[in-house]
Structure formats: C-alpha cells, structure tokens
Amino acid sequence: MSREYAKNVQGLPERLRQNRKMRGLTQAELGAKAGIAAASVSHFETGQRAPSVASLVRLADALELSTDTLLGRGSANSTMRVDPIFLRASRSSAKTLDLVKKVTEALMDESQEK
C-alpha cells in the first residue's frame, strides 16, 4: 500500500460510517449494494482493515459518492451532506429535474413566509 493511500485511509472509517448512516443503510445493506461482505464493511468502518482500491470504488458507487470524497480529498462542496433523494433527482431527466426544482422552490417560499 502506498504512503499516500495509507495517509488518506486514516479518516476513511468515520467518513464511510457517516455516509452509510446518512443514507439510512445498515452495514449488510451497504455490503449488498457494493457486492462486499457485511463483515468487510464492519472491518472498514472500525479501521481493522483498509479496503482495496476495487472495494473502495464499489463502496463509493453504492453510496453515490466519489472515491475522493470517501478518502477526504474532495472539496468542501463535495463533502457536504446531501440527501440521497437529491442525488437521485440530479441524475433524472431534464423534465423531472425541472419539476423537482419548482416543487422545492415552492416549499422553500412557503416555509419562508411563515
């Protein structure tokens, strides 16, 4: 394992745990989505083991994050907490995205009026 990878893996357990919990997933559910054993996810979250690059990519894909974000190398904007529903919406058609934007704006306007 390279020094750079080892250095970046140091904060990985907590980032992995936070992102999994933010998405309402159990370790078993994340493992299933990523094609990784739940025990391995547990080991990664406790820092007992560091994931291989292939496992890191699978975890990032399952969490809909970049590997840079999991490694703590992303910009401040990329590590902001974003609800997974907005991540899904951002990948929708232009028509769906426009509808989500209008509904969100209406809800925000309503909450500011109160």
Short mmCIF file of C-alpha atoms in Angstrom, two decimals, residues 16 20 25-42 44-45 55 58-59 62-63:
data_model
loop_
_atom_site.label_atom_id
_atom_site.label_comp_id
_atom_site.label_asym_id
_atom_site.label_seq_id
_atom_site.Cartn_x
_atom_site.Cartn_y
_atom_site.Cartn_z
CA LEU A 16 -17.68 5.62 5.47
CA ARG A 20 -23.73 4.95 5.23
CA LEU A 25 -28.24 1.84 5.27
CA THR A 26 -27.09 -0.96 7.53
CA GLN A 27 -23.65 -2.47 7.03
CA ALA A 28 -25.35 -5.50 5.46
CA GLU A 29 -27.36 -3.32 3.06
CA LEU A 30 -24.28 -1.35 2.02
CA GLY A 31 -22.36 -4.57 1.56
CA ALA A 32 -25.10 -5.99 -0.64
CA LYS A 33 -25.24 -2.83 -2.77
CA ALA A 34 -21.46 -2.85 -3.14
CA GLY A 35 -21.04 -6.59 -3.58
CA ILE A 36 -18.93 -6.76 -0.41
CA ALA A 37 -19.49 -8.88 2.70
CA ALA A 38 -21.11 -7.07 5.64
CA ALA A 39 -18.20 -8.21 7.82
CA SER A 40 -15.81 -6.41 5.46
CA VAL A 41 -17.84 -3.21 5.72
CA SER A 42 -17.63 -3.55 9.51
CA PHE A 44 -13.50 -0.95 7.11
CA GLU A 45 -15.64 1.16 9.47
CA SER A 55 -13.60 -2.26 -2.84
CA ARG A 58 -17.61 -0.29 -5.11
CA LEU A 59 -18.37 1.41 -1.80
CA ALA A 62 -23.02 2.15 -3.70
CA LEU A 63 -23.06 5.38 -1.66
#
